[in-house]
GROMACS .gro file of N, CA and C in nm:
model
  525
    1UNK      N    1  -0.117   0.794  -2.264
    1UNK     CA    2  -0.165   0.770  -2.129
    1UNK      C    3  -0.135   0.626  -2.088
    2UNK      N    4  -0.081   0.603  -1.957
    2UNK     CA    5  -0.054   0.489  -1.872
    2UNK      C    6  -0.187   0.415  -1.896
    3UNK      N    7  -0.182   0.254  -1.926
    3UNK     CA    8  -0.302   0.194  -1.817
    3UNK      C    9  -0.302   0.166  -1.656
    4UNK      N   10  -0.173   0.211  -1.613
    4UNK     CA   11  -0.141   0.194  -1.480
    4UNK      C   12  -0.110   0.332  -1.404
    5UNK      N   13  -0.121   0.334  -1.328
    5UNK     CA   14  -0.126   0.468  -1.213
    5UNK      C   15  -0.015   0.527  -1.249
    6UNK      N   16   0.049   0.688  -1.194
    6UNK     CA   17   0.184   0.723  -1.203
    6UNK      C   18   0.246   0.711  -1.080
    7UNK      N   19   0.337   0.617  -1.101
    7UNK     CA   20   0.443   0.682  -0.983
    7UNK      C   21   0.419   0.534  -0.913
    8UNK      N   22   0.311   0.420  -0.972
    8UNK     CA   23   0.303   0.248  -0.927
    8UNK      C   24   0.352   0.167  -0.962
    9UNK      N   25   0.468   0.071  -0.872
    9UNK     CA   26   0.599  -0.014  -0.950
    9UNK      C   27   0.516  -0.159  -0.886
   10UNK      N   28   0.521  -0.241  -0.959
   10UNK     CA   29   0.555  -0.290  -0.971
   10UNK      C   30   0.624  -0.429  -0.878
   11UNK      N   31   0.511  -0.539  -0.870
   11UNK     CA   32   0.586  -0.616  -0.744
   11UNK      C   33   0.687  -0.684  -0.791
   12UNK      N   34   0.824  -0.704  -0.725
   12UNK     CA   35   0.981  -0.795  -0.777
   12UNK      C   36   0.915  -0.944  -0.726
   13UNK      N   37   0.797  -0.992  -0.620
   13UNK     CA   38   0.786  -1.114  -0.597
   13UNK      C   39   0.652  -1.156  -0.567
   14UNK      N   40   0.629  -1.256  -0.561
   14UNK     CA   41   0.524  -1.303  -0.545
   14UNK      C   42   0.535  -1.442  -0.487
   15UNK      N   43   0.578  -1.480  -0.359
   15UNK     CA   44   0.541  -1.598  -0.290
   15UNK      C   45   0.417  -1.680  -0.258
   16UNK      N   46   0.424  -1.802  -0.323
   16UNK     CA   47   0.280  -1.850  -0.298
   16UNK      C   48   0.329  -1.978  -0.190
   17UNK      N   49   0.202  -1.999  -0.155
   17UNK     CA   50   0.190  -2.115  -0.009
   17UNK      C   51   0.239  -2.212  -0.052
   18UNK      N   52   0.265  -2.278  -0.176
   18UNK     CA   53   0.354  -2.384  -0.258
   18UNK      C   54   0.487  -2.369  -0.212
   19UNK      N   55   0.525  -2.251  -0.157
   19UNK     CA   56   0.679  -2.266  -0.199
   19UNK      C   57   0.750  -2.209  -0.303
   20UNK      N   58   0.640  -2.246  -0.419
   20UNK     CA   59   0.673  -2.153  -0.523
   20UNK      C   60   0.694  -2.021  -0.512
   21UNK      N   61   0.727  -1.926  -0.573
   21UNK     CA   62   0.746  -1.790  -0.626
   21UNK      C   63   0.728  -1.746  -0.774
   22UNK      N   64   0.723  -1.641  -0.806
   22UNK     CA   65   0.721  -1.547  -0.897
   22UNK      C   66   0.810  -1.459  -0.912
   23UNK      N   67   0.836  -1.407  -1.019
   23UNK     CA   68   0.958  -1.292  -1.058
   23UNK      C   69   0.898  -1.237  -1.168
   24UNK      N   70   0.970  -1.108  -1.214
   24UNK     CA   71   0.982  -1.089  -1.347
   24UNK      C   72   1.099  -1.150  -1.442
   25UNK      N   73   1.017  -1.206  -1.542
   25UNK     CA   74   1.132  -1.284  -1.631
   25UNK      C   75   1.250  -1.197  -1.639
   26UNK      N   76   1.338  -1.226  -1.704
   26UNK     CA   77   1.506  -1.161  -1.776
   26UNK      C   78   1.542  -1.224  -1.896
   27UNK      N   79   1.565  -1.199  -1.985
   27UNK     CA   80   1.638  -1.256  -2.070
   27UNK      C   81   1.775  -1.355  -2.033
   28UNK      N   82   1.760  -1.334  -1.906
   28UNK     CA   83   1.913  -1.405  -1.843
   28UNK      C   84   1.850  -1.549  -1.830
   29UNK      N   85   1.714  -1.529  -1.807
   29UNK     CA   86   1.661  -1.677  -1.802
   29UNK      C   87   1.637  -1.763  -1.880
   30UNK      N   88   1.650  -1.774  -1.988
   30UNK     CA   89   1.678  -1.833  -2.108
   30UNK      C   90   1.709  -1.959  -2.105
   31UNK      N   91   1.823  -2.013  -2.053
   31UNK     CA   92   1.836  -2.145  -1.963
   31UNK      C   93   1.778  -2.241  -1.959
   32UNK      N   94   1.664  -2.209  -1.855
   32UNK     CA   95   1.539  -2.246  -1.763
   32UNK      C   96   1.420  -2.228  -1.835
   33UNK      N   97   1.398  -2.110  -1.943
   33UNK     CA   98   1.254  -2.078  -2.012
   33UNK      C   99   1.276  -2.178  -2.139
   34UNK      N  100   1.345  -2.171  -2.212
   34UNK     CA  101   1.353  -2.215  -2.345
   34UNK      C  102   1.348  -2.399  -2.347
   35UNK      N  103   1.368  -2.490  -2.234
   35UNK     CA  104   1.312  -2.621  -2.215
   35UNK      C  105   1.173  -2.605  -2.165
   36UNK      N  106   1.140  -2.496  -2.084
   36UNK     CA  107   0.981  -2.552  -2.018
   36UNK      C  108   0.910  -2.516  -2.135
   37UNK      N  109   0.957  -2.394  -2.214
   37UNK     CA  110   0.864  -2.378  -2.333
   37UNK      C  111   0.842  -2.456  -2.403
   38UNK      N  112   0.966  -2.521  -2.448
   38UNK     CA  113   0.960  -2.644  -2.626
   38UNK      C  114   0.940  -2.784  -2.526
   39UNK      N  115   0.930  -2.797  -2.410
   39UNK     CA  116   0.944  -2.938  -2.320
   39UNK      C  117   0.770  -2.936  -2.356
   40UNK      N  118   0.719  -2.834  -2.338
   40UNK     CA  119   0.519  -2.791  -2.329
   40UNK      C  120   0.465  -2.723  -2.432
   41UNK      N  121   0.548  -2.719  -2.537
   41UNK     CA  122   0.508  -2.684  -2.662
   41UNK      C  123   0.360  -2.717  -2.734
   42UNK      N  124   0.342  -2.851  -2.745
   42UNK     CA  125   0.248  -2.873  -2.820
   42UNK      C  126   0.094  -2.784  -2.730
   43UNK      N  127   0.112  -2.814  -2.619
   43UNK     CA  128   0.008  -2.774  -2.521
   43UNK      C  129  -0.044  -2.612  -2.521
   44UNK      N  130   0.157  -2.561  -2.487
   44UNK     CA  131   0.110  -2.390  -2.545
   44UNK      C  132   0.034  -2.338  -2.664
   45UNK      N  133   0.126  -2.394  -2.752
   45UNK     CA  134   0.017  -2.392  -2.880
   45UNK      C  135  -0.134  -2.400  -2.907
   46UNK      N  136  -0.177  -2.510  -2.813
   46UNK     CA  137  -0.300  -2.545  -2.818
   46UNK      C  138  -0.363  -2.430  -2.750
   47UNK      N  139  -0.309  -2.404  -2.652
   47UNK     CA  140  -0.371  -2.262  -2.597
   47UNK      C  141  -0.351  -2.123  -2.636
   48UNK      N  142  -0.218  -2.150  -2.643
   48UNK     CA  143  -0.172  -1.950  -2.677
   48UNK      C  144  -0.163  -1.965  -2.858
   49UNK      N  145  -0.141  -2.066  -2.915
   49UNK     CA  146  -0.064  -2.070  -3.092
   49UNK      C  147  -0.156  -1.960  -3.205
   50UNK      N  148  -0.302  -1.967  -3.149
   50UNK     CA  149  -0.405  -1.938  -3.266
   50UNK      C  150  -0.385  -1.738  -3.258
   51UNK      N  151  -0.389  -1.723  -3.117
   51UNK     CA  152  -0.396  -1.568  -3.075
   51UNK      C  153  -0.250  -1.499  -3.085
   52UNK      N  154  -0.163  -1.555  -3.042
   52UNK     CA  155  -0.017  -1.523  -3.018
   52UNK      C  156   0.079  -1.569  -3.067
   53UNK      N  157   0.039  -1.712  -3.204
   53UNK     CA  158   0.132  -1.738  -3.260
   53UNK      C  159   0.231  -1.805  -3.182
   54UNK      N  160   0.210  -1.882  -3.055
   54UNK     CA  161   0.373  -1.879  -2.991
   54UNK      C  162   0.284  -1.985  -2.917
   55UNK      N  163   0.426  -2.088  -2.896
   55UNK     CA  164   0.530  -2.070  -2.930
   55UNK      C  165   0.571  -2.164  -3.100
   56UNK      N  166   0.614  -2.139  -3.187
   56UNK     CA  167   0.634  -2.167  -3.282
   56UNK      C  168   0.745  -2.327  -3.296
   57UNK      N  169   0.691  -2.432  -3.365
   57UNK     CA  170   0.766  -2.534  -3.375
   57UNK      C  171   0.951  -2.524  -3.397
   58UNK      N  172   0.941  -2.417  -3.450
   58UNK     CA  173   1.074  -2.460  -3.488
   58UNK      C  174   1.166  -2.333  -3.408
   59UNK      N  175   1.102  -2.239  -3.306
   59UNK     CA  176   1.165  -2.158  -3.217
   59UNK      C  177   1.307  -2.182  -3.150
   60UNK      N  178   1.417  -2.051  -3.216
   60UNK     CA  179   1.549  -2.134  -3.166
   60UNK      C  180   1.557  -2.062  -3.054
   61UNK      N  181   1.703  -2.111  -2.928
   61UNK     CA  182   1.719  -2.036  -2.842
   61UNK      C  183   1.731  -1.847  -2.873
   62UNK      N  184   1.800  -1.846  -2.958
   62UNK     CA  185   1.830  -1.656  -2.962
   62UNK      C  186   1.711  -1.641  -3.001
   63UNK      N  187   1.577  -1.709  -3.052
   63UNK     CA  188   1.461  -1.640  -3.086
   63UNK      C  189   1.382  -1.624  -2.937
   64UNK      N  190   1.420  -1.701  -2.860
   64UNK     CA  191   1.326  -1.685  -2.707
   64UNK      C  192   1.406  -1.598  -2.665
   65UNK      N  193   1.550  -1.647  -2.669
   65UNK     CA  194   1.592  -1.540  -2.562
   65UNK      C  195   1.567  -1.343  -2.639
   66UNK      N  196   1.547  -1.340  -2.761
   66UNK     CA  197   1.494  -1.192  -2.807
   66UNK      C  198   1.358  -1.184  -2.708
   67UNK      N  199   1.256  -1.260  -2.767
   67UNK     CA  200   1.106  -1.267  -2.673
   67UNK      C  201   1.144  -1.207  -2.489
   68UNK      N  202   1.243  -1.266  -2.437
   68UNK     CA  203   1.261  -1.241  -2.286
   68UNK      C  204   1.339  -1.113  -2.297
   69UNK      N  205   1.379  -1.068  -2.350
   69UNK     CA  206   1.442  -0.953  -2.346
   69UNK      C  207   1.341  -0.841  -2.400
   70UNK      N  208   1.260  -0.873  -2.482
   70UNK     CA  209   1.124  -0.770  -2.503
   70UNK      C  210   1.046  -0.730  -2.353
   71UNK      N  211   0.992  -0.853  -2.329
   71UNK     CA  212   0.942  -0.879  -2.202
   71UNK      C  213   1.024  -0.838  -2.105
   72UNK      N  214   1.140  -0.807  -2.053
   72UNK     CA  215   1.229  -0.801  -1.960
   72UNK      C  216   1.167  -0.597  -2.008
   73UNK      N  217   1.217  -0.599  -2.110
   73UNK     CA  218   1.162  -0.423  -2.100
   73UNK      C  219   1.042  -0.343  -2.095
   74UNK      N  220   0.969  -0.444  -2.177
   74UNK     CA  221   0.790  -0.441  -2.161
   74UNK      C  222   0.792  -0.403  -2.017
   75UNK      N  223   0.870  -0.501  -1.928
   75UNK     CA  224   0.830  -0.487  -1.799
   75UNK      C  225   0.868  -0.361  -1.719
   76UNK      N  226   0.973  -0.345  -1.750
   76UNK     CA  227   1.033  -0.226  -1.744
   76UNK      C  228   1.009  -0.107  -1.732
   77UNK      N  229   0.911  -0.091  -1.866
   77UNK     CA  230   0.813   0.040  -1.902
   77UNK      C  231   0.656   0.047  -1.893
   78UNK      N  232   0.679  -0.084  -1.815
   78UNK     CA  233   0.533  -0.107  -1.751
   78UNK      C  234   0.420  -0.089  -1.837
   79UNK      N  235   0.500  -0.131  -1.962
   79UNK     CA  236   0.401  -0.186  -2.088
   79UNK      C  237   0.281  -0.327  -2.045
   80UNK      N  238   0.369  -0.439  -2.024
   80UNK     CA  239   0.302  -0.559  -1.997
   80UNK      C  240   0.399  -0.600  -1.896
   81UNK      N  241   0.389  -0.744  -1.838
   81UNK     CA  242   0.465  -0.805  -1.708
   81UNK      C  243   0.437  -0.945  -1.776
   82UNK      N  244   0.546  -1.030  -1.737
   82UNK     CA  245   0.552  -1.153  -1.756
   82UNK      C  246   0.640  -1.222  -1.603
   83UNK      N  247   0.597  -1.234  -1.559
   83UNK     CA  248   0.636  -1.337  -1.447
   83UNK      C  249   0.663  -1.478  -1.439
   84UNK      N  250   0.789  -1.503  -1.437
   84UNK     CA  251   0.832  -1.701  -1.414
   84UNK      C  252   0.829  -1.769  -1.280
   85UNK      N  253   0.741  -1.858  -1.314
   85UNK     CA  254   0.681  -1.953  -1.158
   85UNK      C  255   0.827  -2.064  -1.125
   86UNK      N  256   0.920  -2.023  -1.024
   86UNK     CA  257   0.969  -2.111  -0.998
   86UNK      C  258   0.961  -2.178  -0.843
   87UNK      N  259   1.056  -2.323  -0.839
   87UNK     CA  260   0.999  -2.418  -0.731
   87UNK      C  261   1.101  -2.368  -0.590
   88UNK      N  262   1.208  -2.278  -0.637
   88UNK     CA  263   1.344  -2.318  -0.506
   88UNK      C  264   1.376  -2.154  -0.563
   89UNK      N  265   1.460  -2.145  -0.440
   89UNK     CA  266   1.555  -2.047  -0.447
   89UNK      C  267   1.693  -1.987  -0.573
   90UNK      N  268   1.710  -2.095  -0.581
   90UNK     CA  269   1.796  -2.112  -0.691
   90UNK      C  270   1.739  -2.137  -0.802
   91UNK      N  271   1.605  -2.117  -0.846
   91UNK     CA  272   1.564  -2.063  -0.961
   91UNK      C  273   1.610  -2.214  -1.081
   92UNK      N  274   1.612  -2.336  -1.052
   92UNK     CA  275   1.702  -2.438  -1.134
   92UNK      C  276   1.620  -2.428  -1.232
   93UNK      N  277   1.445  -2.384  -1.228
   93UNK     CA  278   1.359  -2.465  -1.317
   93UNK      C  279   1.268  -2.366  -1.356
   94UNK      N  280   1.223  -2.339  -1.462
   94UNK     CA  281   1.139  -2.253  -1.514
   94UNK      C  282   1.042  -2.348  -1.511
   95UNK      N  283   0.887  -2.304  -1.387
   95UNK     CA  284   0.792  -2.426  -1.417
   95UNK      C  285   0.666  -2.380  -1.506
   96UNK      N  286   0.644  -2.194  -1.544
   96UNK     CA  287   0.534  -2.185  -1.643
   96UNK      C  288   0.572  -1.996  -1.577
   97UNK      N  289   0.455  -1.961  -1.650
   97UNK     CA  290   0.453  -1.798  -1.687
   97UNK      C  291   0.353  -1.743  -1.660
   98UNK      N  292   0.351  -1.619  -1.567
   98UNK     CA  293   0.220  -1.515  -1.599
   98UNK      C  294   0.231  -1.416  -1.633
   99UNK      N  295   0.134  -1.388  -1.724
   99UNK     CA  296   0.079  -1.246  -1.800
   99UNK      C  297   0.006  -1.178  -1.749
  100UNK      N  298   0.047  -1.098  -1.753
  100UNK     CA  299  -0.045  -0.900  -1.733
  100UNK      C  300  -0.028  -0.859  -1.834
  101UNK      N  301  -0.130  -0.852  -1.931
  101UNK     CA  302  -0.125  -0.734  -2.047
  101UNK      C  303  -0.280  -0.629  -2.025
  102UNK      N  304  -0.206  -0.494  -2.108
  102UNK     CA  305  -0.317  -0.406  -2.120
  102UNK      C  306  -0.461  -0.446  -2.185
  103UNK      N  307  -0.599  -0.404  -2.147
  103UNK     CA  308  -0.705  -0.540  -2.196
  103UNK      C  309  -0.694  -0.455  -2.393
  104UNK      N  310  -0.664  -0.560  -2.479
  104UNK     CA  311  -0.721  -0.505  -2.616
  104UNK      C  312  -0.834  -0.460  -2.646
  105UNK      N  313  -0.943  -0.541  -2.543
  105UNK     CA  314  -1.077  -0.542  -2.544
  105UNK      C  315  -1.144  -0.467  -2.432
  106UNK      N  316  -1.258  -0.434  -2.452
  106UNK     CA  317  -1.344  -0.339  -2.375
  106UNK      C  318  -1.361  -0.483  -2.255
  107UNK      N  319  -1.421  -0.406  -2.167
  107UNK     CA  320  -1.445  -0.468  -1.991
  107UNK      C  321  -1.346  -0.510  -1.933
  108UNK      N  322  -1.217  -0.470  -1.919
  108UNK     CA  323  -1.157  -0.520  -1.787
  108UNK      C  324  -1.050  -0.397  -1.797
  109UNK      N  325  -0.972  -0.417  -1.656
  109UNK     CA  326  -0.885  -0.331  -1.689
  109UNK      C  327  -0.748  -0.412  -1.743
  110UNK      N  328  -0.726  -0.534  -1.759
  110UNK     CA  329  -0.614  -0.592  -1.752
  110UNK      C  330  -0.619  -0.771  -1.807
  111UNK      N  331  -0.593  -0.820  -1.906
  111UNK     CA  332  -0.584  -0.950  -1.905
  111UNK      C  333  -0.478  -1.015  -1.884
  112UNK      N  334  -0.549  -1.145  -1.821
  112UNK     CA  335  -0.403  -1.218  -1.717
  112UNK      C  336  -0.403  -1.341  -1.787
  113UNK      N  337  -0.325  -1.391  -1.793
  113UNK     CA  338  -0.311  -1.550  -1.855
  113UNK      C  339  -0.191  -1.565  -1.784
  114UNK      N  340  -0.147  -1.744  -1.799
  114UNK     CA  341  -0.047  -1.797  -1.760
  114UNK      C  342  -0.023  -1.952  -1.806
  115UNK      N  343   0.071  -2.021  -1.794
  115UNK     CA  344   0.096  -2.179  -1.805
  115UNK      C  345   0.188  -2.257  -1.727
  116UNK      N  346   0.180  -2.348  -1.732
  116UNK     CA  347   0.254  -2.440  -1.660
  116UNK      C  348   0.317  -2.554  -1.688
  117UNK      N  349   0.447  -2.565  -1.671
  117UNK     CA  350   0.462  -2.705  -1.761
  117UNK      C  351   0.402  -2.781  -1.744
  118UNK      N  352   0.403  -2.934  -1.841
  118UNK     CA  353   0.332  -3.028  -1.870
  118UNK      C  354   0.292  -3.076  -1.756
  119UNK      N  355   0.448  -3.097  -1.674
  119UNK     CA  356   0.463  -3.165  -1.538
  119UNK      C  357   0.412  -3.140  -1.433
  120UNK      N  358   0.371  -2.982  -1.411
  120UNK     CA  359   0.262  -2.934  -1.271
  120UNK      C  360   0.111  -2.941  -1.371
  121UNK      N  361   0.066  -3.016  -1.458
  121UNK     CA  362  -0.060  -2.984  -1.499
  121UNK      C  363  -0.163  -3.036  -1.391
  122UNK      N  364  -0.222  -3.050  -1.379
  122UNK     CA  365  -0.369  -3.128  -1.284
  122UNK      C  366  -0.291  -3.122  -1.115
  123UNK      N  367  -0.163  -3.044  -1.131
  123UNK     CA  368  -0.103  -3.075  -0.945
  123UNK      C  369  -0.165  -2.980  -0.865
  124UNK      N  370  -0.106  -3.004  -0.745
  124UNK     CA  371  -0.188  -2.889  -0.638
  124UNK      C  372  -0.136  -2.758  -0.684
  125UNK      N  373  -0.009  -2.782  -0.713
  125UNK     CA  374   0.040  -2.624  -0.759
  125UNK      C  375  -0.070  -2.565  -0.860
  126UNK      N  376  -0.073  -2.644  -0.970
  126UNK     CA  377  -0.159  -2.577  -1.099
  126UNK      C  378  -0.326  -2.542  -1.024
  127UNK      N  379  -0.380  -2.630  -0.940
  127UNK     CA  380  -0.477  -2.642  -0.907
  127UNK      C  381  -0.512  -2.490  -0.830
  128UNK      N  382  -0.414  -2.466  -0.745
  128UNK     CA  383  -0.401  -2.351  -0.636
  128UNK      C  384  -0.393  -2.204  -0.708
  129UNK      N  385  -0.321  -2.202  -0.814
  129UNK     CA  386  -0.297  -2.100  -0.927
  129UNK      C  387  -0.407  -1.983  -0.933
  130UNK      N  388  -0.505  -2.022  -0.995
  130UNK     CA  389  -0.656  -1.916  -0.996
  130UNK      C  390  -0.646  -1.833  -0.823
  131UNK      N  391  -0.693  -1.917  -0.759
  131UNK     CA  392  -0.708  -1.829  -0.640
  131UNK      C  393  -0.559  -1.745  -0.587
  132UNK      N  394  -0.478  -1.830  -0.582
  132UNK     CA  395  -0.340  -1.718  -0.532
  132UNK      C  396  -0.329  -1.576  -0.653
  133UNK      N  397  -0.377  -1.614  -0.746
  133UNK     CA  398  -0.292  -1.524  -0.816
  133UNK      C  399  -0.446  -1.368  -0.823
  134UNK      N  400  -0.544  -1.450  -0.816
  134UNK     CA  401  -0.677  -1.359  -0.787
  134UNK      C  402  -0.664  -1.302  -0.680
  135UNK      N  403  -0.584  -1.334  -0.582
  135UNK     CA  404  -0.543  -1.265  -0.444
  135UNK      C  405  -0.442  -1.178  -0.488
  136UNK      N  406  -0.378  -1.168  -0.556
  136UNK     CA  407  -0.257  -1.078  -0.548
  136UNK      C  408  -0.271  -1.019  -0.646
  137UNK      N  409  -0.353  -1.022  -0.745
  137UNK     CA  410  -0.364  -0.897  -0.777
  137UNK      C  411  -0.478  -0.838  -0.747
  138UNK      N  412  -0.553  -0.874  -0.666
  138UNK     CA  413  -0.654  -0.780  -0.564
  138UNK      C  414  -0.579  -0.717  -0.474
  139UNK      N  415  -0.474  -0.778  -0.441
  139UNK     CA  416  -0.400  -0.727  -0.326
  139UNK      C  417  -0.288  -0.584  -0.358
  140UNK      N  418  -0.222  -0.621  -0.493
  140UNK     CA  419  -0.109  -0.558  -0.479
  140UNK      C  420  -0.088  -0.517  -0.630
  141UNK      N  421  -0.229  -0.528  -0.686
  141UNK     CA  422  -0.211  -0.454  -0.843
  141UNK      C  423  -0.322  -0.360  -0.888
  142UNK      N  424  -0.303  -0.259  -0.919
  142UNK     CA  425  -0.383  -0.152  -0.907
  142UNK      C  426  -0.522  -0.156  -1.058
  143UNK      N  427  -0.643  -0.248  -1.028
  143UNK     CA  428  -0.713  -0.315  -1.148
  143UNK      C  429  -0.809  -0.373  -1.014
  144UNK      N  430  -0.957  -0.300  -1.104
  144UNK     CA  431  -1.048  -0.331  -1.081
  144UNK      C  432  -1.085  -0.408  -1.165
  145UNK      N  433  -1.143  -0.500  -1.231
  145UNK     CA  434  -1.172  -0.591  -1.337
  145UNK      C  435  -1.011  -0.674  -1.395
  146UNK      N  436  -1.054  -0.752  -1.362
  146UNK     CA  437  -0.919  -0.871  -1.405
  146UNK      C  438  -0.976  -0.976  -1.485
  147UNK      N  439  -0.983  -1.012  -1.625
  147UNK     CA  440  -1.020  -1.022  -1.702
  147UNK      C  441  -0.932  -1.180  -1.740
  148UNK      N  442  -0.956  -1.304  -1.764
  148UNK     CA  443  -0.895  -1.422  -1.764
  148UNK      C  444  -0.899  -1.530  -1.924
  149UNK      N  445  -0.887  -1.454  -2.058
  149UNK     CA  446  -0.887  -1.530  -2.148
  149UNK      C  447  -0.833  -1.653  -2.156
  150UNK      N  448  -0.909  -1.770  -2.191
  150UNK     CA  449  -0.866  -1.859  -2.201
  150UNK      C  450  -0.910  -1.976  -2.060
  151UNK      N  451  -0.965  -1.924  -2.020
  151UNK     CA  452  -0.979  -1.962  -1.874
  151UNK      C  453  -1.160  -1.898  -1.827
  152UNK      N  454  -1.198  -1.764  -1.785
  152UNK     CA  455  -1.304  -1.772  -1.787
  152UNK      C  456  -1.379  -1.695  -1.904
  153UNK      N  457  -1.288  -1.711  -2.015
  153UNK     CA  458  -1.349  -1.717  -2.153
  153UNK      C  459  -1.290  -1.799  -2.256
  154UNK      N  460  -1.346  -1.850  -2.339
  154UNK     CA  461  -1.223  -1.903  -2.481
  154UNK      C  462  -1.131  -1.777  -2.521
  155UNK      N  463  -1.028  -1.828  -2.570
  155UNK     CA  464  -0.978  -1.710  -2.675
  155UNK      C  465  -1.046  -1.651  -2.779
  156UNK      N  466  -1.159  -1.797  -2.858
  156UNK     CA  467  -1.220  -1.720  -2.916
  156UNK      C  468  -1.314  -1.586  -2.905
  157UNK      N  469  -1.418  -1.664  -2.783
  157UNK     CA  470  -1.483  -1.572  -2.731
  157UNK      C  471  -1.432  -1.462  -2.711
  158UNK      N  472  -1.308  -1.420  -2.644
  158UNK     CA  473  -1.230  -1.252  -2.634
  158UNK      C  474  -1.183  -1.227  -2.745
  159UNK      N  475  -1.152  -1.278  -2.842
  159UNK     CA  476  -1.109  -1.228  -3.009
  159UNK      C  477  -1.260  -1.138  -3.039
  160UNK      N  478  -1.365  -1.205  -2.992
  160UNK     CA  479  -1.503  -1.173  -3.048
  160UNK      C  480  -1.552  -1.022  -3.019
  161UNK      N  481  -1.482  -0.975  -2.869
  161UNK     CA  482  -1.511  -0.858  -2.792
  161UNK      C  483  -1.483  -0.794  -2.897
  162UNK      N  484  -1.529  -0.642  -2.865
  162UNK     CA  485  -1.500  -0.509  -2.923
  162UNK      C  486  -1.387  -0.452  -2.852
  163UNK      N  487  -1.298  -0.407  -2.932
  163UNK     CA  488  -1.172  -0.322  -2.873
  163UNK      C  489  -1.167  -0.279  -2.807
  164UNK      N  490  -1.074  -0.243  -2.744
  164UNK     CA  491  -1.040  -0.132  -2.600
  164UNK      C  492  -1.035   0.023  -2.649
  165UNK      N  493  -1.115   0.082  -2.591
  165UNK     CA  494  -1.050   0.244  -2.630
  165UNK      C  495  -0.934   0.296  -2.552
  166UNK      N  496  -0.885   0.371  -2.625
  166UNK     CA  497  -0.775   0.406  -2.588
  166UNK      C  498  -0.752   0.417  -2.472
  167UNK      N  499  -0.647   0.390  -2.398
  167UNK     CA  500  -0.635   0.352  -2.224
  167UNK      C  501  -0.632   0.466  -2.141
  168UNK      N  502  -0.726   0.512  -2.064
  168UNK     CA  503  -0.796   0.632  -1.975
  168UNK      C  504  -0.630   0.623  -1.881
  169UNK      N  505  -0.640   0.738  -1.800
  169UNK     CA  506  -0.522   0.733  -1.727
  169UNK      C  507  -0.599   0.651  -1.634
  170UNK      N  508  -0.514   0.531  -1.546
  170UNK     CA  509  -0.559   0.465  -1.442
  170UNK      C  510  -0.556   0.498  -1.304
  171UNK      N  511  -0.685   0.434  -1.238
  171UNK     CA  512  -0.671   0.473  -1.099
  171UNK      C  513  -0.642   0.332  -1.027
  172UNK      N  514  -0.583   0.376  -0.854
  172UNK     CA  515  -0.572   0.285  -0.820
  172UNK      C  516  -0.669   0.222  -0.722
  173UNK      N  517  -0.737   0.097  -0.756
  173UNK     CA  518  -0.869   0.139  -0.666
  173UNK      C  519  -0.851   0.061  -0.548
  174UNK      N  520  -0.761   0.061  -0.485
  174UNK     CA  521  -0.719   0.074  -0.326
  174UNK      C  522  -0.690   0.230  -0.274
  175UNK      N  523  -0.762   0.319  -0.352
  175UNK     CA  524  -0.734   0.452  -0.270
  175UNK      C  525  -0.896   0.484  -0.298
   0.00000   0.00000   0.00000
């Protein structure tokens, strides 16, 4: 069984009032992902390293670019979504990442995480983040409970939850 509706794709964008945008990653992006990652390494770690292992000190390019190509199909099969925040049209700069995964844990339908390089940390962009992205997926993702490890819980604290049971077929609760 889906955690997501049948026959529900999937947004290609996500424009925020920054200027910025959203996509789904590619493995084509590799480029652009594999400096913002190891450029913000120590930081990811500090956040994602204990739960997800990642990103790993000594991570080479063909090891990210495998990771984006998981993710590029994850997305695909509407397993999980990973989305890259960039500044321009031309895509020059990978500035951080968001997650949609299925919740492991009981109460939500969906956990979201994301990062940002070093360089947008404390900016208006990073600052603006929570609310745009709480808008859009109220808006345009089919999840009642949106669930924010790391943010309005520790990781530990959601390691602590009790598991998810197996994923009910989903509804979309804009109908």
């Amino acid at each position: 069984m889906s955690w997501l509706p049948d026959g529900w794709q999937h947004p290609t964008r996500f424009d925020l009032a920054s200027g910025h945008h959203l996509r789904p990653i590619r493995a084509s992006d590799i480029d652009v992902d594999y400096p913002a990652v190891m450029g913000s390494r120590e930081r990811l770690w500090a956040t994602f390293g204990e739960v997800w292992g990642w990103p790993p000190a000594d991570m080479t390019v063909e090891q990210d670019r495998e990771d984006l190509a998981r993710h590029e199909r994850e997305i695909e099969a509407h397993e999980s979504f990973n989305y890259a925040l960039f500044a321009d049209e031309e895509e020059s700069a990978l500035l951080g990442c968001f997650y949609i995964d299925p919740p492991e844990k009981q109460g939500a339908d969906a956990d979201v995480s994301w990062w940002v390089v070093d360089e947008l940390v404390g900016s208006e962009v990073d600052a603006r983040l929570p609310e745009a992205i709480a808008a859009w997926l109220a808006r345009d993702w089919p999840f009642r409970t949106v669930r924010y490890p790391g943010r309005d819980l520790t990781w530990a604290e959601w390691e602590l939850l009790p598991a998810a049971d197996p994923a009910p077929a989903a509804q979309d609760p804009h109908t």
